[in-house]
Amino acid sequence: MPSQELIDPLRGALARLLAMITPGDLKYSFFAASGTEAIEGSIKLAKMYTHKSGFIAALKAFHGKTMGSLSMLGKSDYRTPVGILYGGPVFHVPFGDADAVERQLETSQKVGIDIAAVLMEPIQGEAGAIVPPDDFWPRIRELTKHYGVLLIADEVQTGFGRTGKLWGVEHWGVEPDIIAMAKSLGGGVMPVSAFCSTEEIWQCMMFPNPFIHTTTTGGGALACSAAIAAINITLRDKLWEQAAAKGEYLIPKLNDFAKRYPKIYENITGKGLLIGQHFQNPDIGYKVAAGLFKRGVLVAGTLTSAQTIRIEPPLIITYEQIDQVLSRLEDTLIDVSRLL
Ligand code: PLP
């Protein structure tokens, strides 16, 4: 069991590595096991630093299913059965709409509801690889600074190269105040997550009581060594460049399918290897997913509906494998179009 009193050398090395590779001045990290814990920690840190309790999140956002994260999540399916969630105010605005964020910040200020942070995914993952307009992240960075509100980037899904940059926010050159990561931090196999922030913000978690945020198993030696190895491979093989190039190869071919099968597809979205296929209705999406599954291709639904199916292969997928996916997808589309 890792000690809470002593610093494990591997934990220190991992924190140092993250300080080196995260955007801007992000410097301190806390380690846990799951993405949702990284979000919980981010929420808590933002509250403690700002002494405010309101949050602005996005419709269709996914941040995890523990109570704090669930409060930020933007789909009723998971929230309604639970009932009352986080005690402070949480406002949901359409993702990618910087004007809506601005209006909410302005309104909250006018009515005296203090906002601690804006929390968003750089590219929405579970919503179906939704890419915001190019000015969205720069504008919400500007707005959060203007209103004295923190900006939290949930990079649990987008982090470590998946979208074609090491971090999703790098597409727009934005430096968030807090970043949450998980999934690929453990190479996709080891439960390890982190939230990171700047020295200035982190002070409130270090002083006066460094035990204000702890977890017994988080930051264990095994998890940290796996994360160090995952980062090493990510940097050594420049996996984000691979994701960018493979996305540029794959996405136009999917767009071509979307054009050729308009009764099946609505559109294709995404960046790098975080790709969403949006279908005309959930039934068609389900049929395509089932046809692919039958042909040995595993795709990711979006938990609430089969209308959108994600393609999120390992970043090391070969071009030969991508071609196989495309050919099996085309066979599936031919089959499904016969049923329509
Ligand atoms: N945030 C994002 C963007 C996610 O995609 C997920 C999981 O899919 C989470 C948070 C929650 O992570 P976990 O399932 O490890 O709790």
CSV table of C-alpha atoms and ligand atoms in Angstrom, one decimal:
chain,number,residue,atom,x,y,z
A,1,MET,CA,0.0,0.0,0.0
A,2,PRO,CA,1.5,3.4,-0.9
A,3,SER,CA,2.2,5.6,2.1
A,4,GLN,CA,0.3,8.9,2.4
A,5,GLU,CA,3.2,10.3,4.4
A,6,LEU,CA,6.2,9.5,2.2
A,7,ILE,CA,6.5,10.4,-1.5
A,8,ASP,CA,6.9,7.3,-3.6
A,9,PRO,CA,9.7,7.9,-6.1
A,10,LEU,CA,7.6,6.7,-9.0
A,11,ARG,CA,4.8,9.0,-8.1
A,12,GLY,CA,7.3,11.9,-8.0
A,13,ALA,CA,8.7,10.9,-11.4
A,14,LEU,CA,5.3,10.7,-12.9
A,15,ALA,CA,4.2,14.1,-11.5
A,16,ARG,CA,7.4,15.6,-12.9
A,17,LEU,CA,6.8,14.1,-16.3
A,18,LEU,CA,3.2,15.4,-16.3
A,19,ALA,CA,4.5,18.9,-15.3
A,20,MET,CA,6.8,18.7,-18.4
A,21,ILE,CA,4.3,17.6,-20.9
A,22,THR,CA,1.0,19.3,-19.9
A,23,PRO,CA,0.2,22.7,-21.4
A,24,GLY,CA,1.3,25.9,-19.9
A,25,ASP,CA,2.1,26.3,-16.2
A,26,LEU,CA,0.4,23.1,-15.0
A,27,LYS,CA,2.8,21.7,-12.5
A,28,TYR,CA,1.2,19.7,-9.7
A,29,SER,CA,-0.7,16.5,-10.0
A,30,PHE,CA,-2.9,14.2,-7.8
A,31,PHE,CA,-3.3,10.6,-8.8
A,32,ALA,CA,-6.3,8.4,-8.6
A,33,ALA,CA,-7.7,5.4,-10.4
A,34,SER,CA,-10.5,6.5,-12.6
A,35,GLY,CA,-11.5,9.4,-14.9
A,36,THR,CA,-14.4,10.3,-12.6
A,37,GLU,CA,-12.1,10.7,-9.6
A,38,ALA,CA,-9.9,13.1,-11.6
A,39,ILE,CA,-13.0,15.2,-12.4
A,40,GLU,CA,-14.2,15.1,-8.7
A,41,GLY,CA,-10.7,16.3,-7.7
A,42,SER,CA,-10.8,19.1,-10.3
A,43,ILE,CA,-14.2,20.2,-9.1
A,44,LYS,CA,-13.0,20.2,-5.5
A,45,LEU,CA,-9.9,22.1,-6.4
A,46,ALA,CA,-11.8,24.8,-8.3
A,47,LYS,CA,-14.2,25.2,-5.4
A,48,MET,CA,-11.5,25.5,-2.9
A,49,TYR,CA,-9.4,27.9,-4.9
A,50,THR,CA,-12.1,30.3,-5.9
A,51,HIS,CA,-14.4,29.9,-2.8
A,52,LYS,CA,-17.2,29.7,-5.3
A,53,SER,CA,-19.6,26.9,-6.0
A,54,GLY,CA,-21.2,27.3,-9.4
A,55,PHE,CA,-20.1,25.4,-12.6
A,56,ILE,CA,-20.9,25.8,-16.3
A,57,ALA,CA,-20.8,22.5,-18.2
A,58,ALA,CA,-22.0,21.4,-21.6
A,59,LEU,CA,-25.1,19.6,-22.9
A,60,LYS,CA,-24.3,16.0,-23.8
A,61,ALA,CA,-21.1,16.2,-21.8
A,62,PHE,CA,-19.7,13.1,-20.3
A,63,HIS,CA,-17.5,13.4,-17.2
A,64,GLY,CA,-18.1,10.2,-15.2
A,65,LYS,CA,-20.8,8.9,-13.0
A,66,THR,CA,-19.9,9.6,-9.4
A,67,MET,CA,-22.0,12.4,-7.8
A,68,GLY,CA,-19.9,15.5,-8.7
A,69,SER,CA,-19.0,14.3,-12.2
A,70,LEU,CA,-22.6,13.2,-12.8
A,71,SER,CA,-23.8,16.7,-11.8
A,72,MET,CA,-21.6,18.1,-14.7
A,73,LEU,CA,-22.7,15.4,-17.1
A,74,GLY,CA,-25.2,16.7,-19.8
A,75,LYS,CA,-27.6,13.8,-20.4
A,76,SER,CA,-30.8,13.2,-18.4
A,77,ASP,CA,-30.6,9.4,-18.8
A,78,TYR,CA,-28.0,9.1,-16.1
A,79,ARG,CA,-29.1,12.0,-13.9
A,80,THR,CA,-32.8,11.6,-13.6
A,81,PRO,CA,-32.8,8.2,-11.9
A,82,VAL,CA,-30.5,9.6,-9.2
A,83,GLY,CA,-32.4,12.7,-8.3
A,84,ILE,CA,-30.7,15.6,-6.5
A,85,LEU,CA,-27.0,15.8,-7.2
A,86,TYR,CA,-24.3,18.4,-6.4
A,87,GLY,CA,-25.5,21.0,-4.0
A,88,GLY,CA,-24.2,24.0,-5.9
A,89,PRO,CA,-25.6,25.5,-9.1
A,90,VAL,CA,-24.6,23.8,-12.4
A,91,PHE,CA,-25.6,25.3,-15.7
A,92,HIS,CA,-25.5,23.4,-18.9
A,93,VAL,CA,-25.0,25.2,-22.2
A,94,PRO,CA,-24.8,23.9,-25.8
A,95,PHE,CA,-21.3,22.6,-26.5
A,96,GLY,CA,-19.3,24.8,-28.9
A,97,ASP,CA,-21.4,27.9,-28.2
A,98,ALA,CA,-19.1,30.5,-26.7
A,99,ASP,CA,-21.9,33.1,-26.8
A,100,ALA,CA,-24.0,30.8,-24.5
A,101,VAL,CA,-21.1,30.5,-22.1
A,102,GLU,CA,-20.7,34.3,-22.1
A,103,ARG,CA,-24.4,34.8,-21.5
A,104,GLN,CA,-24.4,32.3,-18.6
A,105,LEU,CA,-21.3,34.0,-17.0
A,106,GLU,CA,-22.9,37.4,-17.4
A,107,THR,CA,-26.3,36.3,-16.1
A,108,SER,CA,-24.7,34.5,-13.1
A,109,GLN,CA,-22.7,37.6,-12.3
A,110,LYS,CA,-25.8,39.8,-12.5
A,111,VAL,CA,-27.9,37.6,-10.2
A,112,GLY,CA,-25.0,37.0,-7.8
A,113,ILE,CA,-24.4,33.3,-8.4
A,114,ASP,CA,-20.7,32.7,-8.2
A,115,ILE,CA,-19.1,30.5,-10.8
A,116,ALA,CA,-16.0,28.5,-9.8
A,117,ALA,CA,-15.2,27.0,-13.2
A,118,VAL,CA,-16.2,26.2,-16.7
A,119,LEU,CA,-15.7,22.4,-17.3
A,120,MET,CA,-15.7,21.1,-20.8
A,121,GLU,CA,-14.2,18.3,-22.9
A,122,PRO,CA,-12.0,19.7,-25.7
A,123,ILE,CA,-13.8,17.5,-28.2
A,124,GLN,CA,-16.9,15.8,-26.8
A,125,GLY,CA,-16.2,12.0,-26.7
A,126,GLU,CA,-19.2,10.1,-25.5
A,127,ALA,CA,-21.5,12.6,-27.3
A,128,GLY,CA,-20.1,11.2,-30.5
A,129,ALA,CA,-16.7,13.0,-31.3
A,130,ILE,CA,-18.2,16.5,-31.5
A,131,VAL,CA,-15.6,19.0,-32.5
A,132,PRO,CA,-16.4,22.6,-31.4
A,133,PRO,CA,-15.9,25.6,-33.8
A,134,ASP,CA,-12.3,26.8,-33.9
A,135,ASP,CA,-12.9,29.9,-31.9
A,136,PHE,CA,-14.7,28.1,-29.0
A,137,TRP,CA,-11.8,27.2,-26.8
A,138,PRO,CA,-9.9,30.4,-27.3
A,139,ARG,CA,-13.1,32.4,-26.5
A,140,ILE,CA,-14.0,30.4,-23.4
A,141,ARG,CA,-10.4,30.9,-22.2
A,142,GLU,CA,-10.7,34.6,-22.7
A,143,LEU,CA,-14.2,34.7,-21.0
A,144,THR,CA,-13.1,32.7,-18.0
A,145,LYS,CA,-10.2,35.0,-17.5
A,146,HIS,CA,-12.4,38.0,-17.8
A,147,TYR,CA,-14.9,36.8,-15.3
A,148,GLY,CA,-12.3,35.4,-12.9
A,149,VAL,CA,-13.5,31.8,-13.4
A,150,LEU,CA,-11.3,28.7,-13.8
A,151,LEU,CA,-11.2,26.7,-17.0
A,152,ILE,CA,-11.1,22.9,-16.5
A,153,ALA,CA,-10.3,20.7,-19.5
A,154,ASP,CA,-11.6,17.1,-19.2
A,155,GLU,CA,-8.9,15.3,-21.3
A,156,VAL,CA,-9.9,11.9,-20.0
A,157,GLN,CA,-10.8,10.8,-23.5
A,158,THR,CA,-8.9,13.3,-25.7
A,159,GLY,CA,-5.6,13.2,-23.8
A,160,PHE,CA,-2.4,11.5,-24.9
A,161,GLY,CA,-2.7,11.9,-28.6
A,162,ARG,CA,-6.1,10.5,-29.5
A,163,THR,CA,-7.3,13.6,-31.4
A,164,GLY,CA,-4.0,14.2,-33.3
A,165,LYS,CA,-2.4,16.4,-30.6
A,166,LEU,CA,-0.9,15.3,-27.3
A,167,TRP,CA,-3.7,17.2,-25.6
A,168,GLY,CA,-7.0,18.2,-27.2
A,169,VAL,CA,-6.7,21.8,-26.1
A,170,GLU,CA,-3.5,22.1,-28.2
A,171,HIS,CA,-5.6,22.2,-31.3
A,172,TRP,CA,-6.5,25.7,-30.3
A,173,GLY,CA,-3.3,26.7,-28.3
A,174,VAL,CA,-5.3,27.0,-25.1
A,175,GLU,CA,-3.9,26.6,-21.6
A,176,PRO,CA,-6.5,25.5,-19.1
A,177,ASP,CA,-6.2,26.0,-15.3
A,178,ILE,CA,-6.9,22.4,-14.4
A,179,ILE,CA,-6.7,19.4,-16.6
A,180,ALA,CA,-8.1,15.9,-15.9
A,181,MET,CA,-6.8,12.8,-17.5
A,182,ALA,CA,-7.2,9.0,-17.3
A,183,LYS,CA,-7.7,6.2,-19.8
A,184,SER,CA,-4.5,6.4,-22.0
A,185,LEU,CA,-2.5,7.6,-18.9
A,186,GLY,CA,-2.5,3.9,-18.0
A,187,GLY,CA,-2.0,2.7,-21.6
A,188,GLY,CA,-5.7,1.8,-21.6
A,189,VAL,CA,-5.0,-1.1,-19.2
A,190,MET,CA,-3.9,0.2,-15.9
A,191,PRO,CA,-6.4,2.1,-13.7
A,192,VAL,CA,-4.7,5.4,-13.2
A,193,SER,CA,-5.9,9.0,-13.5
A,194,ALA,CA,-4.7,12.5,-12.6
A,195,PHE,CA,-5.7,16.0,-12.3
A,196,CYS,CA,-3.1,18.7,-12.6
A,197,SER,CA,-3.0,22.4,-12.0
A,198,THR,CA,-0.7,25.4,-11.5
A,199,GLU,CA,1.4,26.1,-8.4
A,200,GLU,CA,-0.8,29.1,-7.6
A,201,ILE,CA,-4.0,27.1,-7.7
A,202,TRP,CA,-2.5,24.1,-6.0
A,203,GLN,CA,-1.5,26.0,-2.9
A,204,CYS,CA,-5.0,25.5,-1.4
A,205,MET,CA,-4.6,21.7,-1.7
A,206,MET,CA,-1.1,21.7,-0.2
A,207,PHE,CA,-1.5,24.2,2.6
A,208,PRO,CA,-2.7,24.4,5.3
A,209,ASN,CA,-3.7,20.7,5.2
A,210,PRO,CA,-2.0,18.4,2.7
A,211,PHE,CA,-4.4,15.7,3.7
A,212,ILE,CA,-7.4,17.6,2.5
A,213,HIS,CA,-7.5,15.3,-0.6
A,214,THR,CA,-6.2,11.7,-0.4
A,215,THR,CA,-7.0,8.3,-1.6
A,216,THR,CA,-5.3,5.1,-0.3
A,217,THR,CA,-4.6,3.3,-3.6
A,218,GLY,CA,-4.2,6.3,-5.9
A,219,GLY,CA,-0.6,6.9,-7.2
A,220,GLY,CA,0.5,3.4,-6.3
A,221,ALA,CA,3.9,2.2,-7.6
A,222,LEU,CA,2.4,-0.2,-10.1
A,223,ALA,CA,0.0,2.4,-11.5
A,224,CYS,CA,2.7,5.0,-11.7
A,225,SER,CA,5.2,2.7,-13.4
A,226,ALA,CA,2.5,1.8,-16.0
A,227,ALA,CA,1.8,5.5,-16.6
A,228,ILE,CA,5.5,6.4,-17.0
A,229,ALA,CA,5.8,3.6,-19.5
A,230,ALA,CA,2.7,4.7,-21.4
A,231,ILE,CA,4.0,8.3,-21.6
A,232,ASN,CA,7.4,7.0,-22.7
A,233,ILE,CA,5.9,5.1,-25.6
A,234,THR,CA,3.5,8.0,-26.5
A,235,LEU,CA,6.4,10.4,-26.7
A,236,ARG,CA,8.9,7.9,-28.3
A,237,ASP,CA,6.5,6.9,-31.1
A,238,LYS,CA,4.8,10.4,-31.3
A,239,LEU,CA,1.5,8.6,-31.1
A,240,TRP,CA,-0.4,11.9,-31.6
A,241,GLU,CA,1.2,12.3,-35.1
A,242,GLN,CA,0.2,8.8,-35.9
A,243,ALA,CA,-3.4,9.6,-34.8
A,244,ALA,CA,-3.4,12.7,-36.9
A,245,ALA,CA,-2.2,11.0,-40.0
A,246,LYS,CA,-4.4,8.0,-39.6
A,247,GLY,CA,-7.4,10.2,-39.0
A,248,GLU,CA,-6.6,12.2,-42.2
A,249,TYR,CA,-6.6,8.9,-44.0
A,250,LEU,CA,-9.7,7.4,-42.4
A,251,ILE,CA,-12.1,10.4,-42.0
A,252,PRO,CA,-12.3,11.3,-45.8
A,253,LYS,CA,-13.0,7.7,-46.6
A,254,LEU,CA,-15.9,7.7,-44.0
A,255,ASN,CA,-17.1,10.9,-45.5
A,256,ASP,CA,-17.2,9.3,-48.8
A,257,PHE,CA,-19.3,6.4,-47.4
A,258,ALA,CA,-21.6,9.1,-45.8
A,259,LYS,CA,-22.1,10.7,-49.3
A,260,ARG,CA,-22.6,7.3,-51.0
A,261,TYR,CA,-25.1,6.0,-48.4
A,262,PRO,CA,-27.2,9.1,-47.5
A,263,LYS,CA,-30.1,6.9,-46.3
A,264,ILE,CA,-27.8,5.4,-43.7
A,265,TYR,CA,-25.6,8.3,-42.6
A,266,GLU,CA,-26.3,11.7,-41.3
A,267,ASN,CA,-22.6,12.8,-41.1
A,268,ILE,CA,-19.1,12.0,-39.8
A,269,THR,CA,-17.4,14.0,-37.1
A,270,GLY,CA,-14.2,13.9,-35.2
A,271,LYS,CA,-10.5,14.6,-35.2
A,272,GLY,CA,-7.5,12.2,-35.3
A,273,LEU,CA,-8.7,8.8,-34.1
A,274,LEU,CA,-11.7,10.0,-32.2
A,275,ILE,CA,-14.3,9.7,-34.8
A,276,GLY,CA,-18.1,9.7,-34.8
A,277,GLN,CA,-20.4,8.1,-37.4
A,278,HIS,CA,-23.8,9.6,-37.1
A,279,PHE,CA,-26.7,7.7,-38.5
A,280,GLN,CA,-30.2,8.6,-39.7
A,281,ASN,CA,-31.7,6.8,-36.7
A,282,PRO,CA,-30.7,4.6,-33.8
A,283,ASP,CA,-32.0,1.5,-35.5
A,284,ILE,CA,-29.7,2.0,-38.5
A,285,GLY,CA,-26.8,2.7,-36.2
A,286,TYR,CA,-27.6,-0.5,-34.3
A,287,LYS,CA,-27.7,-2.5,-37.5
A,288,VAL,CA,-24.3,-1.1,-38.7
A,289,ALA,CA,-22.7,-1.8,-35.3
A,290,ALA,CA,-24.1,-5.3,-35.3
A,291,GLY,CA,-22.9,-5.9,-38.9
A,292,LEU,CA,-19.4,-4.7,-37.9
A,293,PHE,CA,-19.4,-6.8,-34.8
A,294,LYS,CA,-20.3,-9.9,-36.8
A,295,ARG,CA,-17.4,-9.1,-39.1
A,296,GLY,CA,-14.9,-8.8,-36.2
A,297,VAL,CA,-14.9,-5.0,-35.9
A,298,LEU,CA,-15.6,-3.6,-32.5
A,299,VAL,CA,-17.0,0.0,-32.4
A,300,ALA,CA,-18.2,2.1,-29.5
A,301,GLY,CA,-21.8,3.2,-29.0
A,302,THR,CA,-22.5,6.3,-27.1
A,303,LEU,CA,-24.2,4.6,-24.1
A,304,THR,CA,-27.5,6.2,-24.6
A,305,SER,CA,-28.2,5.6,-28.3
A,306,ALA,CA,-26.9,3.6,-31.3
A,307,GLN,CA,-27.6,6.6,-33.6
A,308,THR,CA,-24.0,7.6,-33.1
A,309,ILE,CA,-21.2,5.0,-33.2
A,310,ARG,CA,-17.6,5.9,-32.4
A,311,ILE,CA,-14.5,4.6,-34.1
A,312,GLU,CA,-11.7,4.8,-31.6
A,313,PRO,CA,-9.0,2.3,-32.5
A,314,PRO,CA,-5.7,2.0,-30.7
A,315,LEU,CA,-3.4,4.8,-32.0
A,316,ILE,CA,-1.0,2.0,-33.2
A,317,ILE,CA,-3.6,0.6,-35.6
A,318,THR,CA,-1.9,-0.2,-39.0
A,319,TYR,CA,-3.1,1.2,-42.3
A,320,GLU,CA,-3.7,-2.4,-43.4
A,321,GLN,CA,-6.0,-2.8,-40.5
A,322,ILE,CA,-7.8,0.5,-41.3
A,323,ASP,CA,-8.3,-0.8,-44.8
A,324,GLN,CA,-9.8,-4.0,-43.4
A,325,VAL,CA,-12.2,-2.0,-41.2
A,326,LEU,CA,-13.2,0.1,-44.2
A,327,SER,CA,-13.8,-3.0,-46.4
A,328,ARG,CA,-15.9,-4.7,-43.6
A,329,LEU,CA,-17.8,-1.5,-43.1
A,330,GLU,CA,-18.6,-1.2,-46.8
A,331,ASP,CA,-19.9,-4.9,-46.7
A,332,THR,CA,-22.0,-3.9,-43.8
A,333,LEU,CA,-23.3,-0.8,-45.4
A,334,ILE,CA,-24.3,-2.8,-48.5
A,335,ASP,CA,-26.2,-5.3,-46.3
A,336,VAL,CA,-27.9,-2.6,-44.3
A,337,SER,CA,-28.9,-0.6,-47.4
A,338,ARG,CA,-30.7,-3.7,-48.7
A,339,LEU,CA,-32.9,-3.6,-45.6
A,340,LEU,CA,-33.9,0.0,-46.1
B,1,PLP,N1,-14.5,12.2,-18.8
B,1,PLP,C1,-14.6,11.8,-20.0
B,1,PLP,C2,-14.4,12.8,-21.2
B,1,PLP,C3,-14.8,10.4,-20.3
B,1,PLP,O1,-14.9,10.0,-21.6
B,1,PLP,C4,-14.9,9.5,-19.3
B,1,PLP,C5,-15.2,8.1,-19.5
B,1,PLP,O2,-15.6,7.7,-20.6
B,1,PLP,C6,-14.8,10.0,-18.0
B,1,PLP,C7,-14.6,11.3,-17.8
B,1,PLP,C8,-15.0,9.1,-16.8
B,1,PLP,O3,-13.9,8.2,-16.7
B,1,PLP,P1,-14.1,6.8,-15.9
B,1,PLP,O4,-15.0,6.0,-16.7
B,1,PLP,O5,-12.7,6.3,-15.8
B,1,PLP,O6,-14.6,7.2,-14.5
